[in-house]
Tab-separated table of C-alpha atoms (C1' of nucleotides) in Angstrom:
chain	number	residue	atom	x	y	z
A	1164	UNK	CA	-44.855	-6.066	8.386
A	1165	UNK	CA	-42.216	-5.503	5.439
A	1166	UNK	CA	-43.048	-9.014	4.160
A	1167	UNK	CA	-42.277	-8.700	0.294
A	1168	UNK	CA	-45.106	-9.818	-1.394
A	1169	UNK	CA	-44.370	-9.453	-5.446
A	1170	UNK	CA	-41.471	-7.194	-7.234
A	1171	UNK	CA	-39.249	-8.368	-9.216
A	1172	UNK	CA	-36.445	-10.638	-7.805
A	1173	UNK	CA	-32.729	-10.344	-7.118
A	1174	UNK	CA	-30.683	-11.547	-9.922
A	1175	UNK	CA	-28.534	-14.668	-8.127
A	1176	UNK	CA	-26.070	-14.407	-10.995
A	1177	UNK	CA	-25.774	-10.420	-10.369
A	1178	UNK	CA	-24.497	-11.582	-6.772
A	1179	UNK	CA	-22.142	-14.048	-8.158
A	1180	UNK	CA	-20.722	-12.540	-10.857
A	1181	UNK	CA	-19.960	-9.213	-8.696
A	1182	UNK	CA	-18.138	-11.086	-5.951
A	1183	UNK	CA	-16.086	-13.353	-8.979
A	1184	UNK	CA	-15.225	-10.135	-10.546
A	1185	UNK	CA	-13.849	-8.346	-7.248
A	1186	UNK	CA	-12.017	-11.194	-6.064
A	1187	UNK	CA	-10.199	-11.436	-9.467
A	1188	UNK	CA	-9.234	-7.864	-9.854
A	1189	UNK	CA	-8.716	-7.168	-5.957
A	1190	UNK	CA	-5.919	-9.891	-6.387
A	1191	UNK	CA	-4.546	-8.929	-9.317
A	1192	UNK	CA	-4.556	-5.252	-9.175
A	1193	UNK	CA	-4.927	-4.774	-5.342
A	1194	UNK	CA	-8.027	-3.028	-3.387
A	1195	UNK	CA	-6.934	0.417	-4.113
A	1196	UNK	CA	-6.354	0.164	-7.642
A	1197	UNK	CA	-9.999	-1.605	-8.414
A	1198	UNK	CA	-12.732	1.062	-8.619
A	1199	UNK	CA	-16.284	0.026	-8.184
A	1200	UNK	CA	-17.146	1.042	-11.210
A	1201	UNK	CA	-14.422	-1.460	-12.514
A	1202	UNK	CA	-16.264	-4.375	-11.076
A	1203	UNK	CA	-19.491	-3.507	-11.913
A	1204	UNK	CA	-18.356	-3.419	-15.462
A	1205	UNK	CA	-16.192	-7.210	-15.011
A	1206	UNK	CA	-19.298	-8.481	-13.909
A	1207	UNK	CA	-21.402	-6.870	-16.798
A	1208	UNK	CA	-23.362	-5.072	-14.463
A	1209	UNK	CA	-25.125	-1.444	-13.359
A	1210	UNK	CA	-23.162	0.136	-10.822
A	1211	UNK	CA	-26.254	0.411	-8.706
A	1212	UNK	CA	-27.147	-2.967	-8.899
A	1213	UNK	CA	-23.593	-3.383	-6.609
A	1214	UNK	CA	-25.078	-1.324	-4.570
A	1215	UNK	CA	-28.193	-2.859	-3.608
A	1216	UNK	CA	-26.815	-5.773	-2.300
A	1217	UNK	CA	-23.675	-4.087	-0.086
A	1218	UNK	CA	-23.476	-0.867	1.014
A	1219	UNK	CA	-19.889	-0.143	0.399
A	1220	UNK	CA	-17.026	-1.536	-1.645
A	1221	UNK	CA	-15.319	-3.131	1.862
A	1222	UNK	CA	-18.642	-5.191	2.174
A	1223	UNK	CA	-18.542	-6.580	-0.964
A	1224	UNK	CA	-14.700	-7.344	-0.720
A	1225	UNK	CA	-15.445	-9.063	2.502
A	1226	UNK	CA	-17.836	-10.751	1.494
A	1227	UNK	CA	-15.952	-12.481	-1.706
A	1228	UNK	CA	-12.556	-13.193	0.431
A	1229	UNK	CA	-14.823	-14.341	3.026
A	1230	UNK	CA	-16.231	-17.674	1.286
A	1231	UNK	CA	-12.735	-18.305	0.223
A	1232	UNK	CA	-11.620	-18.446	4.103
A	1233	UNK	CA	-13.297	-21.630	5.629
A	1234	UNK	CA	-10.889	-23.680	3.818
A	1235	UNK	CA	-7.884	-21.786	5.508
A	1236	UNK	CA	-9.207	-20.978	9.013
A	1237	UNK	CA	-10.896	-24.324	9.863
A	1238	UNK	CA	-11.670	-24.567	13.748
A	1239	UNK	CA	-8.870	-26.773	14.964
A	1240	UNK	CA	-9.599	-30.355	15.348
A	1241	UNK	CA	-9.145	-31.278	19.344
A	1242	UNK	CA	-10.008	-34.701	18.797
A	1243	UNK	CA	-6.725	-36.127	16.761
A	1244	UNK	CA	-4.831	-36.513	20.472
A	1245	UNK	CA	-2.330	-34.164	19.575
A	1246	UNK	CA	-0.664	-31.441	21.882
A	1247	UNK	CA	-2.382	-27.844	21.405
A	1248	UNK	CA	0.552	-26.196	20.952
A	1249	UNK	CA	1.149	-28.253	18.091
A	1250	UNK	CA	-2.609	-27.626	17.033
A	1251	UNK	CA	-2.160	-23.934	17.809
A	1252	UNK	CA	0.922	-23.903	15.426
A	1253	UNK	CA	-1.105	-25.723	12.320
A	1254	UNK	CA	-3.369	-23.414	12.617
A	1255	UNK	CA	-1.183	-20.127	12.685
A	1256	UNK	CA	0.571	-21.700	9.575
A	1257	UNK	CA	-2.526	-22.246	8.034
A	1258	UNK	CA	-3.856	-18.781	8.338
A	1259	UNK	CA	-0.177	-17.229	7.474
A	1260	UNK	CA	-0.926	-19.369	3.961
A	1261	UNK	CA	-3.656	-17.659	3.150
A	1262	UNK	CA	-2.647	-14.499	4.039
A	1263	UNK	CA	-0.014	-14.779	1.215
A	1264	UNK	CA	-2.706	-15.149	-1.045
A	1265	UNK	CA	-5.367	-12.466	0.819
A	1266	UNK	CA	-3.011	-10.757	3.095
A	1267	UNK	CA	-2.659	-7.071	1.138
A	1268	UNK	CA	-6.331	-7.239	0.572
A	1269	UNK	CA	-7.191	-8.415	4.460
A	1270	UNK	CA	-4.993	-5.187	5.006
A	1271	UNK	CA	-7.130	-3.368	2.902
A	1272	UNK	CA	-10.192	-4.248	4.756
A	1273	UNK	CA	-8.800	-3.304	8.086
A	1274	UNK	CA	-8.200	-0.202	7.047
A	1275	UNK	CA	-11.561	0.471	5.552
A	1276	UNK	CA	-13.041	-0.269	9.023
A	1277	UNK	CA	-11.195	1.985	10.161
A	1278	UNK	CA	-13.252	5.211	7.966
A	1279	UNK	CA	-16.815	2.896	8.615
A	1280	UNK	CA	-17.942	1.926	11.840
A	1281	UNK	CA	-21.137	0.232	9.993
A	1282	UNK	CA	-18.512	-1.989	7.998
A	1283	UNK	CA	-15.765	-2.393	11.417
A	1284	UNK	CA	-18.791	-3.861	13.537
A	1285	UNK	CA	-19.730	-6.137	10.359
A	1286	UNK	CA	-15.950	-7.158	10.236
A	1287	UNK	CA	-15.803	-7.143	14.015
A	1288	UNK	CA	-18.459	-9.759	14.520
A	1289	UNK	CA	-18.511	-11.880	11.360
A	1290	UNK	CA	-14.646	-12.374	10.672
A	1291	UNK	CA	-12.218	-11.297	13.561
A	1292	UNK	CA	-14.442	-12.334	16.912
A	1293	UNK	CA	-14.849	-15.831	15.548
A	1294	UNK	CA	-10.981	-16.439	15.520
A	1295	UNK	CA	-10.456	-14.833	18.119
A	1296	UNK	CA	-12.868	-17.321	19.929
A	1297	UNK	CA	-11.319	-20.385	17.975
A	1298	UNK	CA	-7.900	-19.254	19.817
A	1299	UNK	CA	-9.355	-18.883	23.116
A	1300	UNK	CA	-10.947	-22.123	23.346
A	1301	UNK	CA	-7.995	-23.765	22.147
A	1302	UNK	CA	-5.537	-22.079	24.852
A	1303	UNK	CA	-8.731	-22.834	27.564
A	1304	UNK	CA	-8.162	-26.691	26.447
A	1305	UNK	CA	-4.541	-26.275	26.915
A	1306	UNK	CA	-4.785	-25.370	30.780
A	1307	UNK	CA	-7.152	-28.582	30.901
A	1308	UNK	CA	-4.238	-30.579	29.591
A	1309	UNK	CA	-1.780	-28.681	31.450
A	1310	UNK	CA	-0.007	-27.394	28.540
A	1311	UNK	CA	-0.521	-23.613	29.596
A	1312	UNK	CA	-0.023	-22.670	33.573
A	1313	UNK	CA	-3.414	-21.939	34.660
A	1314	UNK	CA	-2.106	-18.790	35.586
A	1315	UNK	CA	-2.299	-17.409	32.037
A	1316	UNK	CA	-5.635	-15.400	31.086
A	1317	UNK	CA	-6.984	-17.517	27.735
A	1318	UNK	CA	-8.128	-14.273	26.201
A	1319	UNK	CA	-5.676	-12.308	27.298
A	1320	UNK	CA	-3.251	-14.499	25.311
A	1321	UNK	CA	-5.191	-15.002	22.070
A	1322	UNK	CA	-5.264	-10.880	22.127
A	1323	UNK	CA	-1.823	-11.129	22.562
A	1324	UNK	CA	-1.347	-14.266	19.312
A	1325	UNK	CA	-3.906	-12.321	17.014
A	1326	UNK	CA	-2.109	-8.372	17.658
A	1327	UNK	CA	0.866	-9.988	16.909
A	1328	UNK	CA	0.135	-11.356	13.727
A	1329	UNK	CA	-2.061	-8.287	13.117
A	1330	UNK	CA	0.978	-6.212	13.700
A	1331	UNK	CA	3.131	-8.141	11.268
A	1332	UNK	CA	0.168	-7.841	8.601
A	1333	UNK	CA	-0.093	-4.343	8.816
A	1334	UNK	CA	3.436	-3.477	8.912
A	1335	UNK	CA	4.162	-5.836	6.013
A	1336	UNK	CA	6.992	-8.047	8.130
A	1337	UNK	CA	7.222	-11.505	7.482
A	1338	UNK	CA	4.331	-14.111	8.248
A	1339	UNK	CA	5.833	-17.609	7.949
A	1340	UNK	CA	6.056	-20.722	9.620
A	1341	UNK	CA	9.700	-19.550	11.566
A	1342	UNK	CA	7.184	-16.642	13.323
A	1343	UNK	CA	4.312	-19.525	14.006
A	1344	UNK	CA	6.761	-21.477	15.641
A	1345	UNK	CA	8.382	-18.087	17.537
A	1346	UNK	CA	4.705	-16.628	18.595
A	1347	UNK	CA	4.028	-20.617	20.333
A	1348	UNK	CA	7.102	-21.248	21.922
A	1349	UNK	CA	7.103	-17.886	23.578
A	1350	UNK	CA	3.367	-18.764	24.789
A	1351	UNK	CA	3.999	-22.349	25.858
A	1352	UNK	CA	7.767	-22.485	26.809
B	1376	UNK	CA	25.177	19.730	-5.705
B	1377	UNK	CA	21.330	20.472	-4.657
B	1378	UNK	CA	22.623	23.345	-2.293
B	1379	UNK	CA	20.042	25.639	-2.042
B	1380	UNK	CA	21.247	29.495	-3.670
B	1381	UNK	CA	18.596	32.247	-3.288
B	1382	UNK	CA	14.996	31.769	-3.652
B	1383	UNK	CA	12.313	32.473	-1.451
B	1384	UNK	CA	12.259	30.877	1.879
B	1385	UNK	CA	9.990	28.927	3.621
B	1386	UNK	CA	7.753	30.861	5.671
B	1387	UNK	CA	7.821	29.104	9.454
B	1388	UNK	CA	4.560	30.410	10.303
B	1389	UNK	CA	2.534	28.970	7.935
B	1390	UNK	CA	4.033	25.248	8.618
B	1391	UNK	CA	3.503	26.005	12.519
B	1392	UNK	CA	-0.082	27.209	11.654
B	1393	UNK	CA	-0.998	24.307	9.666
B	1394	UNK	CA	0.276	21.828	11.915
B	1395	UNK	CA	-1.657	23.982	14.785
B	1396	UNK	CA	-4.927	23.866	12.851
B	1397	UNK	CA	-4.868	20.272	11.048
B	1398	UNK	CA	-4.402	18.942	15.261
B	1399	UNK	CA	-7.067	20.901	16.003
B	1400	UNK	CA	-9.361	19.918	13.552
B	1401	UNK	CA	-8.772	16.366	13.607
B	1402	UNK	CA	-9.362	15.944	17.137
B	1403	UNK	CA	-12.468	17.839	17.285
B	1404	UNK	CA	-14.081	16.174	14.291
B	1405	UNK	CA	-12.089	12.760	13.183
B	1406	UNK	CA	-9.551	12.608	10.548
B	1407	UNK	CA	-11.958	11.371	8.143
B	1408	UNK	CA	-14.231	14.716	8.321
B	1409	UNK	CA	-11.505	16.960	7.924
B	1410	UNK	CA	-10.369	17.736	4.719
B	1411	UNK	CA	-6.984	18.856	3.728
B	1412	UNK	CA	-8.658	22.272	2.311
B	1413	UNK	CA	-10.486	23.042	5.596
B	1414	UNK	CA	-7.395	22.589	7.230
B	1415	UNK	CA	-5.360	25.072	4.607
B	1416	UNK	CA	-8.072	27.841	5.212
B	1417	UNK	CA	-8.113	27.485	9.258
B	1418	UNK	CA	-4.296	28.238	8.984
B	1419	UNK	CA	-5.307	30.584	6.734
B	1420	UNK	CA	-2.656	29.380	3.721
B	1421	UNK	CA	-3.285	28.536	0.281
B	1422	UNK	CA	-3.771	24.502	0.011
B	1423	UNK	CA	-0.830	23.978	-2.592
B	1424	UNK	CA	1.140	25.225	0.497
B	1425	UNK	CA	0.522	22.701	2.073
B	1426	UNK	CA	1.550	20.018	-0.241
B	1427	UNK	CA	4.873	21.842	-0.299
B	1428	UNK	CA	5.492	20.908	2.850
B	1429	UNK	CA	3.820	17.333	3.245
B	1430	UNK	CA	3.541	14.791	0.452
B	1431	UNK	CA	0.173	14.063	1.813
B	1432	UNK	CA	-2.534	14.491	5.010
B	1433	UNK	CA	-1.243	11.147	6.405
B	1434	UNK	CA	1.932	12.944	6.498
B	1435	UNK	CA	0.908	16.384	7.857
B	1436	UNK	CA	-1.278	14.687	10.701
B	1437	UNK	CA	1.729	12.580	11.897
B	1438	UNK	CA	3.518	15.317	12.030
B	1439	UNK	CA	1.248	17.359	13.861
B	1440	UNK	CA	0.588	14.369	16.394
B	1441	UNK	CA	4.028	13.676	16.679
B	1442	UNK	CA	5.329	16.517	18.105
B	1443	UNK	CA	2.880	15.766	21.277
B	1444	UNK	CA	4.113	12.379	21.485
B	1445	UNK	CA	7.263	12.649	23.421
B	1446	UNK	CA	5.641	13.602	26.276
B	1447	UNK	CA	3.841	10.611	26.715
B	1448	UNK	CA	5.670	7.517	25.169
B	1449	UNK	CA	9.049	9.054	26.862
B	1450	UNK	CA	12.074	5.866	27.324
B	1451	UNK	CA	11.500	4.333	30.645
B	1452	UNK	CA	14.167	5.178	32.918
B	1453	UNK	CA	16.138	2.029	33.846
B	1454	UNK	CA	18.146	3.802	36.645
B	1455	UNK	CA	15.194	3.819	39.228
B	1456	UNK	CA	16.001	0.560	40.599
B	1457	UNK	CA	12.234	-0.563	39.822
B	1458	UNK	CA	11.513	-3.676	38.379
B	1459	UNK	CA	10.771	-4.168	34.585
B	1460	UNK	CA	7.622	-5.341	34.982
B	1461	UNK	CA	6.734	-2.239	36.853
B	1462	UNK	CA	8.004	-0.427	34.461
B	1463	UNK	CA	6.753	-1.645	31.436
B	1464	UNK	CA	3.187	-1.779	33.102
B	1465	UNK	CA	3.945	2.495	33.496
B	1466	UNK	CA	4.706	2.805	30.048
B	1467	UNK	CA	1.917	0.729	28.776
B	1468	UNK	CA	-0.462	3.097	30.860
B	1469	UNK	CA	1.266	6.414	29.664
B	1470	UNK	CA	0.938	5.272	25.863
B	1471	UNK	CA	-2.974	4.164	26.276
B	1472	UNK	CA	-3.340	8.081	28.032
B	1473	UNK	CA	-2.180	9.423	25.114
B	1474	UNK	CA	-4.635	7.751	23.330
B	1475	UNK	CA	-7.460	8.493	24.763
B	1476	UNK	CA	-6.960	12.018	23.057
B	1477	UNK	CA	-5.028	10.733	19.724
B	1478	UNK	CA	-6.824	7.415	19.473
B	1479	UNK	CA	-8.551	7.532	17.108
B	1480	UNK	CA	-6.218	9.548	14.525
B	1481	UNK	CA	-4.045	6.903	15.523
B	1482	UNK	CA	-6.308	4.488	14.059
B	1483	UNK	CA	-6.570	6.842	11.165
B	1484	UNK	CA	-3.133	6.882	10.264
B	1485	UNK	CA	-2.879	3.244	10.611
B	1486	UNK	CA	-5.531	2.980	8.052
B	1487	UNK	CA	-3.416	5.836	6.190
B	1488	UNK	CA	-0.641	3.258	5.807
B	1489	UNK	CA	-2.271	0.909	3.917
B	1490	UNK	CA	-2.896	2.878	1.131
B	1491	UNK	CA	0.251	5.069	0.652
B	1492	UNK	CA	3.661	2.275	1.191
B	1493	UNK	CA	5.429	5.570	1.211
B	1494	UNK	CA	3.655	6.863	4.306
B	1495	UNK	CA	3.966	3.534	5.464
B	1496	UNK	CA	7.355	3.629	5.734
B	1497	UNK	CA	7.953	6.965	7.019
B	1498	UNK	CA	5.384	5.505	9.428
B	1499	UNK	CA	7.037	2.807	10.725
B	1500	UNK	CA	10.612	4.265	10.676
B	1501	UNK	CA	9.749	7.145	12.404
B	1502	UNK	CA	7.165	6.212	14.789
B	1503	UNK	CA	6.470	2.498	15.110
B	1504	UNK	CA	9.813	1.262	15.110
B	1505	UNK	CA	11.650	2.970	18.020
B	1506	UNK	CA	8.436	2.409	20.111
B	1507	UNK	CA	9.218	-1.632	19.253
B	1508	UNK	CA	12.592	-0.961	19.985
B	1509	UNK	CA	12.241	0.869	23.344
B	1510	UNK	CA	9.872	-2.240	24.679
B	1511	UNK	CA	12.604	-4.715	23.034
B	1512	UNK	CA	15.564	-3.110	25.323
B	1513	UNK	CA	13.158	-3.043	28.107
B	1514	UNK	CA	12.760	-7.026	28.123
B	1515	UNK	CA	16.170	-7.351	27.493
B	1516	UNK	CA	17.331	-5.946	30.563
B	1517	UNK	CA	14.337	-8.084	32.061
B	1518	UNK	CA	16.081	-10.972	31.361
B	1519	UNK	CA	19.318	-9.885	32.622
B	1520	UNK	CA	17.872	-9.214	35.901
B	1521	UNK	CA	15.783	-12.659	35.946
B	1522	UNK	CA	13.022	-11.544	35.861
B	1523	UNK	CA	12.013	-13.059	32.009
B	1524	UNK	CA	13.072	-16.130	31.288
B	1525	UNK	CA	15.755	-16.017	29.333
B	1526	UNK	CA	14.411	-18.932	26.972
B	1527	UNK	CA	11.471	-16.174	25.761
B	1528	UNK	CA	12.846	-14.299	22.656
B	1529	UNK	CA	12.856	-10.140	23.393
B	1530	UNK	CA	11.832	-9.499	19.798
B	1531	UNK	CA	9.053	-11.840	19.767
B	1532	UNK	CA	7.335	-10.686	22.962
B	1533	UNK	CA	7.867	-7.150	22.051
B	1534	UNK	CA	5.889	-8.065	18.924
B	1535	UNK	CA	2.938	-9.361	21.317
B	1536	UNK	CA	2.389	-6.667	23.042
B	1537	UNK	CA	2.142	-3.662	20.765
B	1538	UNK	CA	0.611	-6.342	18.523
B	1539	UNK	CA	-1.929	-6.858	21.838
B	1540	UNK	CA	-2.699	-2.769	21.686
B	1541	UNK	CA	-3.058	-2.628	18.205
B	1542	UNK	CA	-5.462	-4.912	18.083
B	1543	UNK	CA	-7.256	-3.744	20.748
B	1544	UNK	CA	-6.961	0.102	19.223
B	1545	UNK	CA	-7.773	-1.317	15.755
B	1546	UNK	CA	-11.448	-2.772	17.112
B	1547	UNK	CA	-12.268	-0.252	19.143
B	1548	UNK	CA	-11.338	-2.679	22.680
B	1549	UNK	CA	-10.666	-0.950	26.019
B	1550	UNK	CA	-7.116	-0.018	26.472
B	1551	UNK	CA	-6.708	1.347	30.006
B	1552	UNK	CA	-4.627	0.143	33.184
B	1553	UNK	CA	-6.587	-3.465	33.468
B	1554	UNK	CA	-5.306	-4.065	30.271
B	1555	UNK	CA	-1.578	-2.928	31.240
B	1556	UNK	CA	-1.812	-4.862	34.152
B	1557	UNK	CA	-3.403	-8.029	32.016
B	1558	UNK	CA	-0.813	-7.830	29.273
B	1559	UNK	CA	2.505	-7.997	32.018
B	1560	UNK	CA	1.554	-10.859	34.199
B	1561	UNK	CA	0.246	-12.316	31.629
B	1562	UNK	CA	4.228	-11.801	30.077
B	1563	UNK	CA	5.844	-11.803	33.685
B	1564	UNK	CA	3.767	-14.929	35.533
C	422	DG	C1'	-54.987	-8.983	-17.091
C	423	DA	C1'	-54.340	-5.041	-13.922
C	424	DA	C1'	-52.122	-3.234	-9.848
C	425	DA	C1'	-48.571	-3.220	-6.697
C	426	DT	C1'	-43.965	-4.060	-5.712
C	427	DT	C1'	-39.241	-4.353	-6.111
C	428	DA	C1'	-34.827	-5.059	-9.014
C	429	DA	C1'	-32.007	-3.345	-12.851
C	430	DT	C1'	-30.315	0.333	-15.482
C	431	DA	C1'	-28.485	4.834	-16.886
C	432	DG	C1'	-26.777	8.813	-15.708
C	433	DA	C1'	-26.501	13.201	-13.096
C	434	DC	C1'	-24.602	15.016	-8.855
C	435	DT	C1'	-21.498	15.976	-4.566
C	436	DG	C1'	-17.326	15.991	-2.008
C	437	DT	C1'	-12.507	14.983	-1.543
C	438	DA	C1'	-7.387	13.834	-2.414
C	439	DG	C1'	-4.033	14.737	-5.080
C	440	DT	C1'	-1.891	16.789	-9.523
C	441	DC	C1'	-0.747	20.400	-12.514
C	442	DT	C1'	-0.072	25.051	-14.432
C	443	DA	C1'	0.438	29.930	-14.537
C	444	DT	C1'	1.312	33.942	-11.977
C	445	DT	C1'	3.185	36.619	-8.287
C	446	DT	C1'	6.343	37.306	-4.337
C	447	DT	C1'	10.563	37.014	-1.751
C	448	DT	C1'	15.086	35.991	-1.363
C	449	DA	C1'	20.606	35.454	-2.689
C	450	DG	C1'	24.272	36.361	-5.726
C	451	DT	C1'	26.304	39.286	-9.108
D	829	DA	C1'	19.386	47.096	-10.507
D	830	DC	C1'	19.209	42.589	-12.620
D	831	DT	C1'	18.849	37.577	-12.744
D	832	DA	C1'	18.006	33.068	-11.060
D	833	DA	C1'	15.735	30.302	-7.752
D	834	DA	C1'	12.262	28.782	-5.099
D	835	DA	C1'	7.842	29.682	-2.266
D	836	DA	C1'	3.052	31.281	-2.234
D	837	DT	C1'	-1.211	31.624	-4.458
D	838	DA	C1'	-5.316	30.715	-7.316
D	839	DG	C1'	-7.697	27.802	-9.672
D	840	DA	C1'	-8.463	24.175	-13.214
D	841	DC	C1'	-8.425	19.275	-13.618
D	842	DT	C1'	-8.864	13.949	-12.763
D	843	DA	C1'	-10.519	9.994	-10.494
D	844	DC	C1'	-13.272	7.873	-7.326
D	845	DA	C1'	-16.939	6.594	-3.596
D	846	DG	C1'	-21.215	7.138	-2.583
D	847	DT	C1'	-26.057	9.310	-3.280
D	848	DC	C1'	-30.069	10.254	-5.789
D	849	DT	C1'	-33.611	10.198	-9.481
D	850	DA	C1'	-36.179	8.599	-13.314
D	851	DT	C1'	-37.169	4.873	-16.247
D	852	DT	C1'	-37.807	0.108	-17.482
D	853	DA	C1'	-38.303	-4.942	-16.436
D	854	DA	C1'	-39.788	-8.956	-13.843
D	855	DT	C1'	-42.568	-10.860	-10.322
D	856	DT	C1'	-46.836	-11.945	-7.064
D	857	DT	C1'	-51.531	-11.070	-5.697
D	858	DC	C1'	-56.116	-10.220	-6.803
DNA sequence: GAAATTAATAGACTGTAGTCTATTTTTAGT
DNA sequence: ACTAAAAATAGACTACAGTCTATTAATTTC
């Protein structure tokens, strides 16, 4: 059942072009200030046409800032004999860097899941659990080492490390490599 | 200059109505499904009326939710002779009460925020800020009874814990007294 | 080829936030 | 009373997200 047998095909370049053309203006004009329409138009496209492959502007968004991400949030590499507070600081820095690129927009999306429970479980499960996990696993290594008193709760703490960078983003303070280095002393010290 | 001679004065009423009716509405059906002109004809005002009053619905709901706030996010009293972590655990449970009814506007005004960097502002000043502050003082005086290390910086930890209920308010997490209890010893241990 | 199927397109339509304008009402000062 | 000032009201207007419909174009299966 629902196997598509015939009808014309998706456009690949449609796809492309639409998430090029949001990225572009999203950055240089911010979320807000880019209507749909806008894109559709950057992208030489019908309107509808964005529409049949997400179902709301925050999906396509996502979607576009999403394939730029693996390069900033790469899972930690536990295997270079280093101390994971020092990995846990890389990787805060890391994420900080591309937040100066994607941070209003990132902003932008949170808030959007905010209006769309469709789009927050999308968000939920395909960007924000998976660094959340990232951070647990890496603070669960650190009790093996005994960097972090066993005493500590793993997720408990990466709650605590993603809020307070999440707090930061949203209230537009600084994210830099002075509140990386503040967020893991207070953790490990 | 800017004094105010003659003219027709505010009518109190109609601010007290609206504020009434906009809390109201928005807890019985969601910020999002409430519009500014439903809320104008509950109070039974003209909408322009309104927007005399309140730059915009961010603005009006804050308001509204404000006013109900004190009650529940009240300054710890130090002069008990309880310990900080007890304390801090009792105002972490009061503040996740109160949102259990205002939850989810909360989320709403968040969202709000990142739209309108005027809102966000009055936002932050009004409401975010002396909530930071009030959790800052309270880990100061932690520390100068021992019971926080005083090599953890007040600032930053303050930052990780509303950052930890954000978070948790933002995706939808459970914030009730496990959590307090989870977020202190987590701090305190 | 013909039929069935699905994408692409164009454009009408709805609902809402916020702006703007013109008119009327209520007040203070003279 | 009269005037100036500012609030209240009614309603037009813009811009946008998202929905819906009808038409046309590109495919596969038979």
């Amino acid at each position: 059942m629902g196997e598509a047998t015939g009808g014309r095909p998706f456009n690949a370049e449609a796809g492309t072009a639409l998430k090029a053309a949001a990225l572009q203006l999203v950055r240089a004009n911010g979320y807000d200030n880019v209507s749909i329409a806008a894109i559709a138009k950057a992208a030489g496209v019908a309107r509808q046409t964005l529409y049949n492959r997400w179902a709301t502007k925050a999906d396509l968004i996502l979607e576009a800032v999403f394939e730029e991400t693996h390069a900033y949030a790469a899972e930690p590499d536990f295997d270079t004999g280093r101390d994971c507070r020092v990995l846990l600081e890389e990787f805060l820095v890391n994420v900080f860097k591309h937040l100066e690129i994607d941070g209003d927009t990132l902003r932008a999306l949170i808030a959007a899941a905010q209006h769309d429970s469709g789009f927050q479980a999308s968000f939920h499960a395909g960007f924000v659990k998976p660094r959340e996990r990232m951070i647990t696993a890496l603070l669960v290594r650190a009790q093996d080492t005994g960097e972090l008193p066993s005493s500590r709760n793993p997720e408990t703490i990466s709650t605590l490390i993603h809020g307070a960078f999440w707090y930061r983003l949203l209230n537009k303070g600084a994210l830099n490599s002075a509140f990386a280095r503040e967020i893991v002393s207070n953790i490990f010290d």
